Amino acid sequence: MSLTSSNGSARNRPAAPPLRIAAAGDMHCQPSRAEQARAAFASLDGRIDLLLLAGDLTTYGQPEQAQVLADACRPLDVPIYAVWGNHDWHADQIADIRPILEDAGITILDRDSVTICIGSTEIGLVGLKGFVGGFPGSHLPDFGEPLLRALYAETTRDVEALDAGLKAVAHCPVRIVLLHYAPTSGTLDGEPETIWTMLGNDRLAAPIAQHEPDMVLHGHAHVGTFEGRIADVPVYNVSVPVLGRDFWVFELSGLERATAPLH
């Protein structure tokens, strides 16, 4: 299997059509940008097979903001999967905005895994928000005040869910991890190092390196770097400000020959 991340400019394509996956994070939908959101999502119609949204779907996590995304996505006839971002949690109204999104055909993955069949190809998708925690030189420890240790424990639950999810989709020839927070500092270059602790954590890198999914997508780091790696696994920061466009379209080809390692 080969992966093209040049927004659909693959050369020498095989006879079998590639799998086209559109991805974006940090759309920050709100009513004042409703027309812009509708136009952006309408541009995908007929061009893609799968849509993945890497969190910060709304500006402050309010129902009227979720409705903007729902209205923009509803006309699309493709599977749509998303994870929460920190902005989506701000108003603490997740229970209210989830049904609005689900009614429009958007499936929220919250430490979940799912198998999607597109044509004859099985795609294993593992999705979770992720959390803060830091990278070498800035790790938050499992020590001290209960609130700090609770934060560390929250990330531990993310790591365990990611490991379990990747085990559950190990049989799939295509495996993708969808996050909001960054699992590697490689896609944070451009952001001030003083805030890297708040942009993600590298504890999520261990299950990724072990299970070797085909790619990892995340957002959150608005002035980070598009591409990084965890061992041999490509990691893409698909935050809209980083992309400089509404979506990035990945093309996966050679799927008929793909096999997945078992761990």
Coordinates of C-alpha atoms in Angstrom, one line a residue:
M1 CA 0.0 0.0 0.0
S2 CA 1.2 3.5 -0.8
L3 CA 0.1 6.8 0.8
T4 CA 0.0 10.1 -1.0
S5 CA -0.4 13.2 1.1
S6 CA -0.1 15.8 -1.6
N7 CA -3.8 16.7 -1.7
G8 CA -4.7 14.4 -4.5
S9 CA -1.7 14.8 -6.9
A10 CA -0.6 11.1 -7.0
R11 CA 1.2 10.0 -10.1
N12 CA 1.4 6.5 -11.8
R13 CA -1.8 5.4 -10.1
P14 CA -2.7 1.7 -10.3
A15 CA -5.8 0.6 -12.2
A16 CA -7.7 0.2 -8.9
P17 CA -9.0 3.6 -7.7
P18 CA -7.3 5.0 -4.6
L19 CA -9.1 5.4 -1.3
R20 CA -9.6 9.2 -0.8
I21 CA -9.6 10.4 2.8
A22 CA -10.3 14.0 3.6
A23 CA -9.1 15.2 7.0
A24 CA -9.1 18.5 9.0
G25 CA -9.0 19.7 12.6
D26 CA -9.8 23.0 14.3
M27 CA -12.7 24.1 12.1
H28 CA -14.1 26.0 15.2
C29 CA -17.6 26.2 13.6
Q30 CA -19.9 29.0 14.8
P31 CA -23.0 30.7 13.3
S32 CA -21.1 33.7 11.9
R33 CA -19.1 31.4 9.7
A34 CA -22.0 29.1 8.7
E35 CA -21.8 30.0 5.0
Q36 CA -18.1 29.4 4.9
A37 CA -18.5 26.0 6.6
R38 CA -21.3 25.0 4.1
A39 CA -19.1 25.9 1.1
A40 CA -16.0 24.1 2.5
F41 CA -17.9 20.8 3.1
A42 CA -19.8 21.1 -0.2
S43 CA -16.5 21.2 -2.1
L44 CA -15.9 17.6 -1.0
D45 CA -19.0 16.2 -2.5
G46 CA -18.2 13.4 -4.9
R47 CA -14.4 13.8 -4.3
I48 CA -13.8 11.6 -1.3
D49 CA -14.6 8.2 0.3
L50 CA -14.2 9.1 4.0
L51 CA -14.1 12.2 6.1
L52 CA -12.2 12.5 9.4
L53 CA -12.4 15.5 11.7
A54 CA -9.6 15.9 14.3
G55 CA -11.4 17.8 17.0
D56 CA -12.3 21.5 17.8
L57 CA -15.4 21.0 15.8
T58 CA -16.9 24.1 17.5
T59 CA -15.6 27.3 18.9
Y60 CA -16.9 26.9 22.5
G61 CA -18.8 23.7 22.5
Q62 CA -22.3 25.2 22.3
P63 CA -25.3 23.6 20.6
E64 CA -25.8 26.4 18.0
Q65 CA -22.2 26.0 16.9
A66 CA -22.5 22.2 16.6
Q67 CA -25.6 22.9 14.4
V68 CA -23.4 24.8 11.9
L69 CA -21.2 21.7 11.5
A70 CA -24.2 19.4 11.3
D71 CA -25.9 21.5 8.6
A72 CA -22.7 21.6 6.6
C73 CA -22.0 17.8 6.8
R74 CA -25.6 16.5 6.4
P75 CA -25.6 16.6 2.5
L76 CA -22.4 14.5 2.2
D77 CA -23.0 10.9 1.3
V78 CA -19.8 9.5 2.9
P79 CA -18.9 8.1 6.4
I80 CA -17.9 10.9 8.7
Y81 CA -15.9 10.3 11.9
A82 CA -14.7 12.8 14.5
V83 CA -13.1 13.2 17.9
W84 CA -13.7 15.9 20.4
G85 CA -11.2 18.8 20.9
N86 CA -10.6 21.0 23.9
H87 CA -12.8 23.7 22.5
D88 CA -15.7 21.3 22.2
W89 CA -15.5 20.6 26.0
H90 CA -15.3 24.3 27.0
A91 CA -19.0 24.9 27.7
D92 CA -19.4 21.4 29.2
Q93 CA -22.3 20.6 26.9
I94 CA -21.0 17.5 25.2
A95 CA -24.3 15.7 26.1
D96 CA -26.2 18.3 24.2
I97 CA -24.0 18.7 21.1
R98 CA -23.4 15.0 20.5
P99 CA -26.9 14.2 19.3
I100 CA -26.9 17.2 17.0
L101 CA -23.8 15.9 15.3
E102 CA -24.9 12.3 15.2
D103 CA -28.3 13.3 13.6
A104 CA -26.2 14.7 10.7
G105 CA -24.3 11.4 10.3
I106 CA -21.2 12.3 12.2
T107 CA -19.9 9.5 14.4
I108 CA -18.0 10.7 17.5
L109 CA -15.1 8.4 18.5
D110 CA -14.3 8.8 22.2
R111 CA -11.7 6.2 23.1
D112 CA -13.4 3.9 20.5
S113 CA -12.5 1.8 17.5
V114 CA -14.5 1.0 14.5
T115 CA -14.2 -1.0 11.3
I116 CA -15.4 0.7 8.1
C117 CA -15.9 -1.1 4.8
I118 CA -15.4 1.0 1.7
G119 CA -15.8 -1.1 -1.3
S120 CA -13.8 -4.3 -0.5
T121 CA -11.4 -2.5 1.8
E122 CA -11.7 -2.7 5.6
I123 CA -10.4 0.4 7.4
G124 CA -9.7 0.2 11.1
L125 CA -10.1 3.5 12.8
V126 CA -9.2 4.3 16.4
G127 CA -10.3 7.7 17.7
L128 CA -9.8 9.6 21.0
K129 CA -9.2 13.2 22.0
G130 CA -5.9 12.7 23.7
F131 CA -4.7 15.1 26.4
V132 CA -1.9 17.3 27.7
G133 CA 1.2 15.8 29.4
G134 CA 4.3 17.0 27.5
F135 CA 7.4 15.7 25.8
P136 CA 11.0 15.1 26.8
G137 CA 12.0 18.0 29.0
S138 CA 8.4 19.0 29.8
H139 CA 6.6 15.9 31.1
L140 CA 4.0 16.3 33.8
P141 CA 4.7 13.7 36.5
D142 CA 2.5 11.2 38.3
F143 CA 3.4 12.9 41.6
G144 CA 2.2 15.6 44.0
E145 CA -1.3 17.1 44.2
P146 CA -4.3 14.9 43.5
L147 CA -5.3 17.2 40.7
L148 CA -2.0 16.7 38.9
R149 CA -2.0 12.9 39.4
A150 CA -5.6 12.9 38.1
L151 CA -4.4 14.5 34.9
Y152 CA -1.7 11.9 34.6
A153 CA -4.3 9.2 35.1
E154 CA -6.5 10.6 32.4
T155 CA -3.7 10.3 29.9
T156 CA -3.1 6.7 31.1
R157 CA -6.7 5.9 30.2
D158 CA -6.0 7.4 26.7
V159 CA -2.9 5.2 26.3
E160 CA -4.8 2.1 27.4
A161 CA -7.7 2.9 25.0
L162 CA -5.4 3.5 22.1
D163 CA -3.6 0.2 22.7
A164 CA -6.9 -1.7 23.0
G165 CA -8.3 0.0 19.9
L166 CA -5.3 -0.8 17.8
K167 CA -5.4 -4.4 18.9
A168 CA -9.1 -4.5 18.0
V169 CA -8.4 -3.4 14.4
A170 CA -5.2 -5.3 13.9
H171 CA -6.9 -7.5 11.2
C172 CA -7.7 -4.5 9.0
P173 CA -5.4 -3.8 6.0
V174 CA -5.7 0.0 6.6
R175 CA -5.4 1.3 10.2
I176 CA -5.7 5.0 11.1
V177 CA -5.5 6.8 14.4
L178 CA -7.5 10.0 14.8
L179 CA -6.6 12.4 17.7
H180 CA -6.9 16.0 18.7
Y181 CA -3.8 16.4 20.8
A182 CA -0.4 15.7 19.3
P183 CA 1.3 12.3 20.1
T184 CA 4.8 13.6 19.0
S185 CA 6.7 16.8 19.2
G186 CA 7.7 16.4 15.5
T187 CA 4.5 18.1 14.4
L188 CA 4.8 20.9 17.0
D189 CA 7.8 22.7 15.5
G190 CA 6.7 26.3 15.0
E191 CA 4.8 26.4 18.3
P192 CA 6.7 28.0 21.3
E193 CA 8.3 25.1 23.3
T194 CA 7.0 26.7 26.5
I195 CA 3.5 25.5 25.6
W196 CA 4.3 22.1 24.2
T197 CA 3.1 20.5 27.5
M198 CA -0.4 21.8 26.7
L199 CA -0.4 20.6 23.1
G200 CA -0.1 16.8 23.6
N201 CA 2.0 14.1 25.1
D202 CA 4.4 11.4 23.9
R203 CA 2.9 8.7 26.1
L204 CA 0.6 8.0 23.2
A205 CA 3.6 7.2 21.0
A206 CA 4.2 3.9 22.6
P207 CA 1.1 2.0 21.3
I208 CA 1.5 3.7 18.0
A209 CA 5.1 2.5 17.6
Q210 CA 4.2 -1.0 18.8
H211 CA 1.2 -1.5 16.5
E212 CA 2.3 0.5 13.5
P213 CA -0.9 2.0 12.1
D214 CA -0.7 3.4 8.6
M215 CA -1.1 6.9 9.7
V216 CA -2.0 9.2 12.6
L217 CA -3.9 12.4 12.3
H218 CA -4.3 15.2 14.8
G219 CA -5.0 18.9 15.2
H220 CA -4.7 21.4 18.0
A221 CA -1.2 22.8 17.2
H222 CA -2.3 25.8 15.0
V223 CA 1.2 26.9 14.1
G224 CA 2.9 23.5 14.2
T225 CA 4.3 21.3 11.4
F226 CA 2.3 19.3 8.9
E227 CA 4.3 16.0 9.0
G228 CA 6.2 14.1 11.6
R229 CA 6.9 10.5 12.5
I230 CA 6.7 8.0 15.3
A231 CA 9.2 5.3 14.4
D232 CA 8.1 4.4 10.8
V233 CA 4.5 5.7 11.2
P234 CA 3.7 9.0 9.5
V235 CA 1.9 11.6 11.7
Y236 CA 0.0 14.5 10.2
N237 CA -1.1 17.7 11.8
V238 CA -4.3 18.5 9.9
S239 CA -5.2 21.7 11.8
V240 CA -6.8 24.0 9.3
P241 CA -4.4 26.9 10.1
V242 CA -1.4 24.5 9.4
L243 CA -3.0 23.2 6.2
G244 CA -3.8 26.7 4.9
R245 CA -6.9 25.2 3.3
D246 CA -10.1 23.6 4.5
F247 CA -9.1 19.9 4.1
W248 CA -6.2 17.7 3.1
V249 CA -7.1 14.8 0.9
F250 CA -4.9 11.7 1.3
E251 CA -4.9 9.0 -1.3
L252 CA -4.2 5.4 -0.4
S253 CA -3.5 3.0 -3.3
G254 CA -2.4 -0.6 -3.7
L255 CA -4.9 -1.7 -1.1
E256 CA -5.5 -5.1 -2.7
R257 CA -2.0 -6.1 -1.7
A258 CA -2.1 -4.7 1.8
T259 CA -1.7 -6.8 4.9
A260 CA -1.7 -5.7 8.6
P261 CA 0.9 -6.9 11.1
L262 CA -0.6 -8.6 14.2
H263 CA 0.6 -7.6 17.6

